Coordinates of C-alpha atoms in Angstrom, one line a residue:
M25 CA 0.0 0.0 0.0
V26 CA 2.7 2.5 1.0
R27 CA 5.0 1.9 -1.9
E28 CA 2.2 2.1 -4.4
T29 CA 0.9 5.3 -3.0
I30 CA 4.3 6.9 -2.9
Q31 CA 5.0 5.8 -6.5
S32 CA 1.8 7.4 -7.6
L33 CA 3.2 10.8 -6.4
F34 CA 6.0 10.6 -9.0
R35 CA 3.8 9.3 -11.8
P36 CA 2.8 12.0 -14.3
S37 CA -0.9 12.5 -14.0
R38 CA -0.9 14.0 -17.5
P39 CA 1.8 12.2 -19.6
E40 CA 0.7 13.7 -22.9
G41 CA 0.1 17.2 -24.1
P42 CA 1.9 20.5 -23.4
L43 CA 3.6 20.9 -20.0
R44 CA 1.8 23.2 -17.7
I45 CA 2.5 25.5 -14.7
G46 CA 0.3 26.9 -12.0
L47 CA 1.0 29.3 -9.2
E48 CA -0.2 29.6 -5.6
A49 CA 0.3 33.2 -4.6
E50 CA -0.3 34.1 -0.9
V51 CA -0.7 37.6 0.5
I52 CA -1.1 39.0 4.0
P53 CA -4.1 41.4 4.5
I54 CA -3.3 44.3 6.7
R55 CA -5.1 47.5 7.8
A56 CA -3.9 50.4 5.8
S57 CA -4.1 52.7 8.8
D58 CA -1.8 50.8 11.1
G59 CA -0.4 47.8 9.3
R60 CA -2.1 45.3 11.6
P61 CA -3.4 42.0 10.1
V62 CA -7.0 41.9 9.0
L63 CA -9.1 38.8 10.0
P64 CA -11.8 37.3 7.8
Q65 CA -14.7 38.5 10.0
E66 CA -15.5 42.1 10.9
E67 CA -13.7 43.4 14.0
D68 CA -14.2 46.6 15.9
G69 CA -16.6 47.8 13.3
Q70 CA -14.1 47.5 10.5
A71 CA -14.7 45.2 7.5
G72 CA -13.0 41.8 7.5
T73 CA -11.8 40.2 4.3
V74 CA -14.9 38.0 4.0
T75 CA -17.0 41.1 3.5
V76 CA -14.9 42.2 0.6
L77 CA -14.7 38.8 -1.0
H78 CA -18.4 38.4 -0.8
E79 CA -19.0 41.6 -2.6
L80 CA -16.3 40.8 -5.2
A81 CA -17.7 37.3 -5.7
E82 CA -21.2 38.7 -6.4
S83 CA -19.9 41.3 -8.9
R84 CA -17.6 38.8 -10.7
G85 CA -19.8 35.7 -10.6
W86 CA -17.4 33.7 -8.4
R87 CA -18.9 30.7 -6.7
Q88 CA -18.7 30.8 -2.9
E89 CA -18.4 27.4 -1.1
D90 CA -18.7 26.9 2.6
T91 CA -16.1 24.8 4.3
D92 CA -15.6 22.9 7.5
A93 CA -12.9 25.4 8.5
G94 CA -15.4 28.1 9.1
V95 CA -14.4 30.4 6.2
P96 CA -15.5 30.2 2.6
R97 CA -13.6 29.1 -0.5
Y98 CA -14.2 30.9 -3.8
H99 CA -14.1 29.2 -7.2
L100 CA -13.2 31.9 -9.8
G101 CA -13.8 29.9 -12.9
H102 CA -11.5 28.0 -15.3
G103 CA -9.9 26.2 -12.3
A104 CA -8.7 29.1 -10.2
V105 CA -9.5 29.0 -6.5
L106 CA -9.2 31.6 -3.7
T107 CA -8.8 30.2 -0.1
Y108 CA -7.7 31.2 3.4
E109 CA -4.5 30.2 5.1
P110 CA -4.6 29.5 8.9
G111 CA -3.8 33.0 10.0
G112 CA -6.1 34.8 7.6
Q113 CA -3.7 35.0 4.8
L114 CA -5.3 34.7 1.3
E115 CA -4.1 32.2 -1.3
L116 CA -4.8 32.4 -5.0
A117 CA -4.3 29.1 -6.7
T118 CA -4.4 29.6 -10.5
A119 CA -5.4 27.1 -13.1
A120 CA -2.7 25.0 -14.8
H121 CA -1.5 26.8 -17.9
P122 CA 0.6 25.7 -20.9
S123 CA 2.3 29.1 -21.1
L124 CA 3.9 31.5 -18.7
D125 CA 2.0 34.4 -20.4
A126 CA -1.4 32.9 -19.5
A127 CA -0.3 32.1 -15.9
D128 CA 0.9 35.7 -15.5
R129 CA -2.2 37.2 -16.9
E130 CA -4.4 35.2 -14.5
V131 CA -2.4 35.8 -11.4
R132 CA -1.9 39.6 -12.0
D133 CA -5.5 40.2 -13.1
I134 CA -7.0 38.4 -10.0
L135 CA -4.5 39.8 -7.5
L136 CA -4.8 43.4 -8.8
R137 CA -8.6 43.2 -8.8
L138 CA -8.5 41.8 -5.3
A139 CA -6.1 44.5 -4.1
D140 CA -8.3 47.2 -5.6
A141 CA -11.4 45.8 -3.9
M142 CA -9.6 45.5 -0.5
D143 CA -8.3 49.0 -0.9
G144 CA -11.9 50.3 -1.0
H145 CA -12.3 49.0 2.6
G146 CA -8.9 50.3 3.9
I147 CA -7.1 47.0 3.5
R148 CA -3.8 46.4 1.8
L149 CA -2.5 43.1 0.6
L150 CA 1.1 42.8 1.7
S151 CA 3.7 40.8 -0.3
R152 CA 6.3 39.7 2.2
G153 CA 7.4 36.3 3.3
V154 CA 6.5 37.0 6.9
D155 CA 4.4 39.7 8.6
P156 CA 7.1 42.3 9.2
R157 CA 5.4 44.1 12.2
T158 CA 2.9 42.0 14.2
P159 CA 4.1 40.1 17.3
L160 CA 3.1 36.5 17.4
S161 CA 1.0 37.1 20.5
E162 CA -1.4 39.1 18.3
A163 CA -1.8 36.5 15.6
R164 CA -4.9 34.2 15.6
L165 CA -5.8 30.9 14.1
V166 CA -8.9 31.5 12.0
L167 CA -9.4 28.0 10.5
G168 CA -11.4 25.6 12.5
G169 CA -11.9 21.8 12.1
D170 CA -9.5 19.1 13.3
R171 CA -6.4 19.6 11.2
Y172 CA -5.1 23.1 12.0
P173 CA -5.5 23.0 15.8
R174 CA -3.6 19.7 15.8
Q175 CA -0.9 21.1 13.6
R176 CA -0.4 24.2 15.7
A177 CA -0.3 22.0 18.9
H178 CA 2.3 19.8 17.3
Y179 CA 4.6 22.6 16.3
D180 CA 4.2 24.3 19.7
R181 CA 6.0 21.4 21.2
R182 CA 9.2 22.6 19.5
G183 CA 8.9 26.3 19.8
P184 CA 7.2 29.3 18.2
E185 CA 8.5 28.9 14.7
G186 CA 5.7 26.6 13.5
R187 CA 3.0 29.0 14.8
V188 CA 4.6 32.0 13.0
M189 CA 4.8 29.9 9.8
M190 CA 1.2 28.9 10.0
L191 CA -0.3 32.3 11.0
Q192 CA 2.1 34.9 9.7
S193 CA 4.0 33.7 6.6
A194 CA 3.2 33.9 2.9
A195 CA 4.8 32.3 -0.2
V196 CA 4.6 31.8 -3.9
H197 CA 4.3 28.0 -4.7
L198 CA 5.1 26.8 -8.2
N199 CA 3.3 23.8 -9.5
L200 CA 4.9 22.1 -12.5
D201 CA 3.9 19.0 -14.5
L202 CA 6.3 16.1 -13.9
G203 CA 6.8 15.7 -17.7
P204 CA 8.2 12.7 -19.6
Q205 CA 11.3 12.5 -17.4
P206 CA 10.0 12.7 -13.9
V207 CA 13.1 11.7 -12.1
E208 CA 15.3 14.3 -13.8
A209 CA 12.5 16.9 -13.2
W210 CA 12.5 16.0 -9.5
D211 CA 16.3 16.2 -9.3
A212 CA 16.4 19.5 -11.0
A213 CA 13.7 21.1 -8.8
N214 CA 15.5 19.9 -5.7
A215 CA 18.8 21.2 -6.9
L216 CA 17.2 24.6 -7.6
A217 CA 15.5 24.9 -4.2
P218 CA 18.4 26.8 -2.4
L219 CA 18.8 29.2 -5.3
L220 CA 15.1 29.9 -5.4
T221 CA 15.3 30.7 -1.6
A222 CA 18.3 33.0 -2.1
V223 CA 17.3 34.8 -5.3
F224 CA 13.7 35.5 -4.2
A225 CA 14.3 36.1 -0.5
N226 CA 11.7 38.7 0.7
A227 CA 11.4 38.4 4.5
P228 CA 14.2 40.5 6.1
T229 CA 12.2 42.1 9.0
R230 CA 10.1 40.9 12.0
C231 CA 8.2 42.9 14.6
G232 CA 9.5 46.1 13.0
E233 CA 13.2 45.2 13.1
G234 CA 15.7 43.6 10.8
V235 CA 16.5 39.9 11.4
A236 CA 19.5 37.7 10.8
H237 CA 18.1 36.1 7.7
R238 CA 17.3 37.4 4.3
S239 CA 14.3 35.1 4.4
H240 CA 12.9 34.8 7.9
R241 CA 10.3 32.5 6.4
A242 CA 13.0 30.1 5.2
A243 CA 14.5 30.1 8.7
L244 CA 11.2 29.1 10.2
W245 CA 11.0 26.0 7.9
R246 CA 14.5 25.0 9.0
R247 CA 13.5 25.0 12.7
L248 CA 9.9 23.9 13.0
D249 CA 10.0 20.2 12.4
P250 CA 12.9 18.5 10.6
S251 CA 10.9 15.2 10.3
R252 CA 8.7 16.7 7.6
T253 CA 10.9 19.3 5.9
G254 CA 14.0 19.3 3.8
V255 CA 15.4 18.7 0.4
F256 CA 16.4 15.5 -1.6
P257 CA 19.7 15.1 -3.5
S258 CA 19.7 12.9 -6.6
V259 CA 19.7 9.2 -5.8
G260 CA 18.0 7.7 -8.9
D261 CA 14.4 6.4 -8.2
P262 CA 13.1 8.8 -5.5
T263 CA 10.4 6.4 -4.3
P264 CA 12.3 4.5 -1.6
R265 CA 13.8 7.6 0.0
Y266 CA 10.5 9.6 0.0
M267 CA 8.8 6.5 1.4
D268 CA 11.3 6.4 4.3
F269 CA 10.8 10.2 4.8
A270 CA 7.0 9.8 4.9
L271 CA 7.1 6.9 7.3
R272 CA 9.5 8.5 9.7
A273 CA 7.7 11.8 9.8
D274 CA 5.7 12.5 12.9
S275 CA 1.9 12.2 12.3
F276 CA -0.1 14.9 14.1
L277 CA -3.5 13.8 12.6
L278 CA -3.7 10.4 14.3
G279 CA -4.0 9.6 18.0
E280 CA -5.7 11.6 20.7
P281 CA -5.2 15.4 20.5
G282 CA -2.3 16.3 22.8
S283 CA -0.8 12.8 22.8
P284 CA 3.0 12.5 22.2
P285 CA 4.0 12.5 18.5
R286 CA 4.6 9.2 16.9
S287 CA 5.9 8.5 13.4
F288 CA 3.5 7.4 10.7
L289 CA 5.3 4.0 10.7
H290 CA 4.0 3.5 14.2
W291 CA 0.5 4.1 13.1
L292 CA 0.9 2.0 10.0
E293 CA 1.9 -0.9 12.2
A294 CA -1.1 -0.2 14.4
G295 CA -3.4 -0.5 11.3
A296 CA -3.5 3.0 9.7
S297 CA -5.4 3.0 6.4
R298 CA -4.6 4.2 2.9
A299 CA -6.8 7.3 3.6
D300 CA -4.7 8.0 6.7
L301 CA -1.6 7.8 4.6
R302 CA -2.9 10.2 2.0
R303 CA -3.9 12.7 4.7
H304 CA -0.5 12.3 6.3
L305 CA 1.3 13.0 3.0
T306 CA -0.5 16.4 2.8
T307 CA 1.2 17.3 6.1
L308 CA 4.8 16.9 4.7
F309 CA 6.5 20.1 3.6
P310 CA 9.8 19.5 1.8
E311 CA 11.1 22.2 -0.5
V312 CA 9.8 20.2 -3.4
R313 CA 6.6 18.1 -2.7
P314 CA 5.6 15.4 -5.2
R315 CA 1.8 15.3 -5.8
G316 CA 1.6 13.8 -9.3
Y317 CA 3.2 17.1 -10.2
L318 CA 5.9 19.0 -8.5
E319 CA 5.1 21.7 -5.9
L320 CA 8.1 24.0 -5.4
R321 CA 7.8 25.7 -2.0
S322 CA 11.0 27.8 -1.7
V323 CA 9.8 31.3 -2.8
D324 CA 8.7 34.0 -0.5
A325 CA 5.6 36.0 -1.3
L326 CA 6.2 38.6 -4.1
P327 CA 4.4 41.6 -5.6
A328 CA 2.1 40.6 -8.4
R329 CA 4.4 41.7 -11.2
W330 CA 7.2 39.5 -10.0
C331 CA 5.3 36.3 -9.3
I332 CA 5.8 34.9 -12.8
V333 CA 9.6 35.3 -12.5
P334 CA 10.3 32.3 -10.2
A335 CA 7.8 30.4 -12.3
A336 CA 9.8 31.2 -15.4
V337 CA 13.0 30.2 -13.8
A338 CA 11.6 26.8 -12.6
F339 CA 9.9 26.1 -15.9
A340 CA 13.0 26.8 -18.0
L341 CA 15.4 24.9 -15.8
V342 CA 13.1 21.9 -15.1
H343 CA 11.4 21.4 -18.5
H344 CA 14.0 22.4 -21.1
P345 CA 16.1 19.2 -21.3
P346 CA 19.5 20.7 -22.4
T347 CA 19.2 23.4 -19.7
R348 CA 18.1 20.9 -17.1
R349 CA 21.1 18.7 -17.8
R350 CA 23.5 21.7 -17.6
L351 CA 21.9 22.7 -14.3
L352 CA 22.4 19.3 -12.8
R353 CA 26.0 19.2 -13.9
T354 CA 26.7 22.7 -12.5
L355 CA 25.0 23.0 -9.1
P356 CA 26.2 21.1 -6.1
P357 CA 23.8 18.6 -4.5
P358 CA 21.1 20.3 -2.3
D359 CA 21.3 19.7 1.4
L360 CA 20.2 21.4 4.7
L361 CA 23.3 23.4 5.1
R362 CA 22.9 25.0 1.7
L363 CA 19.2 25.7 2.4
E364 CA 20.1 27.3 5.7
R365 CA 22.8 29.4 4.1
A366 CA 20.5 30.5 1.3
G367 CA 17.8 31.7 3.7
R368 CA 20.3 33.4 6.0
L369 CA 22.7 35.1 3.6
G370 CA 20.9 35.0 0.3
L371 CA 23.0 36.5 -2.5
R372 CA 25.3 38.0 0.1
D373 CA 27.0 34.6 0.1
P374 CA 29.7 34.7 -2.7
G375 CA 29.1 31.1 -3.7
L376 CA 25.4 31.4 -3.9
R377 CA 25.7 34.7 -5.9
Q378 CA 28.0 32.9 -8.4
E379 CA 25.5 30.1 -8.7
A380 CA 22.7 32.6 -9.1
E381 CA 24.5 34.1 -12.1
V382 CA 24.6 30.7 -13.7
V383 CA 20.9 30.2 -13.0
Q384 CA 20.3 33.6 -14.6
A385 CA 22.1 32.6 -17.8
L386 CA 20.5 29.2 -18.0
T387 CA 17.0 30.6 -17.4
L388 CA 17.3 32.9 -20.4
E389 CA 18.7 30.1 -22.5
G390 CA 15.9 27.7 -21.4
L391 CA 13.2 30.2 -22.1
A392 CA 14.6 30.8 -25.6
G393 CA 14.7 27.1 -26.2
L394 CA 11.1 26.6 -25.0
G395 CA 10.0 29.3 -27.5
R396 CA 7.3 32.0 -27.6
D397 CA 4.4 29.6 -27.1
V398 CA 5.7 29.1 -23.6
A399 CA 7.3 32.5 -22.8
G400 CA 6.5 35.5 -25.0
P401 CA 8.7 38.6 -25.2
A402 CA 6.9 40.4 -22.4
I403 CA 7.7 37.5 -20.0
V404 CA 11.3 37.3 -21.0
R405 CA 11.7 41.1 -20.5
R406 CA 10.1 40.8 -17.0
V407 CA 12.6 38.1 -16.1
E408 CA 15.5 40.2 -17.5
D409 CA 14.3 43.2 -15.6
F410 CA 14.2 41.2 -12.3
F411 CA 17.7 39.9 -12.8
L412 CA 19.0 43.3 -13.7
E413 CA 17.4 45.0 -10.7
F414 CA 18.2 42.3 -8.1
T415 CA 20.3 39.2 -9.0
S416 CA 23.0 40.9 -11.1
R417 CA 23.5 43.3 -8.2
G418 CA 23.6 40.7 -5.5
R419 CA 20.2 42.0 -4.1
D420 CA 16.9 40.3 -3.4
P421 CA 13.3 41.7 -3.2
G422 CA 13.7 42.2 0.5
D423 CA 16.1 45.0 -0.2
R424 CA 13.2 47.1 -1.5
P425 CA 10.9 48.9 0.9
E426 CA 7.9 47.0 2.1
E427 CA 5.7 46.2 -0.9
A428 CA 2.0 45.6 -1.3
V429 CA 0.6 43.6 -4.2
V430 CA 0.0 46.9 -6.1
D431 CA 3.0 49.2 -6.1

């Protein structure tokens, strides 16, 4: 049962047709007047985000769906979905698109429309990897049900990092088809993870002060629970290693609430079902998560105009075969030390900056090789502009003043 289920994660769900990409772009709603986070429900006579989303859904024809978590989910049409994260952050999950241009149009159109509607109620949508001002003591879990309270309690055993990640962080996740060579795609995505962290680091402040990491969000992931996070170097067939990873990870969805954590292997030996295993797999958070496609999780939240750039980097380096092979020959194997250094120093690290310059060149070569049907001239120019403003100068998005989705 376990091997078959894990193998299915690396089996392309769509082996034919053009390769596709989707984005999950998260933002942190804050009150424009004081920078404090805005919860879904109305508070102190001020509109919550649900009020704004309800109005927008009615005007745009979005379908609102009630959930067990106590907050709605919105289906925007053509596969795009808008949901809540545990601390009230908003996440836009786009449809899967065969071109970067189409993905960019969707994510920018929806985020900018959303930002405009929120602005009418005195709410800004912040694009930072971690809430830069609010103390953890003021953050609240807004999702009900069984999963999130259990997850929070599990992380609390180790310290505050897990709670900050759940309630106060935001990211851009990149979802790529596995393609015809899933093992190479998996290896390339993992090799790329430290560079995605460093190049797109955007969380340099916490509680109004600078912190020791270019990406405080990346630092949270290194500390909150090593049994369910990390990165995977190339070892051939990834199934056995990921199976071991999944079985050894603590399961917080099984057992009595508050009971000591036990590995999923323990629960499997006690009779856990296939459904239990599938739920457990959704609680694993490596930098690259296999799901029948690849979910790359290393990028901090970014302003709308930059969201497509890490997607272009990933698509070019994972899905243009000559570029992918050069990437795997050039970059050192990924490991936890490289991930930690990438989040802490970013491109201030000379070695990572040199590797980022290689990634920059390979990205442009890969986009050219994929052709205009995948990346039109406007996307290529946006990628070049980002590299010119940040990467070529050893800078990252966190070097700019605090940014909202619209700026």
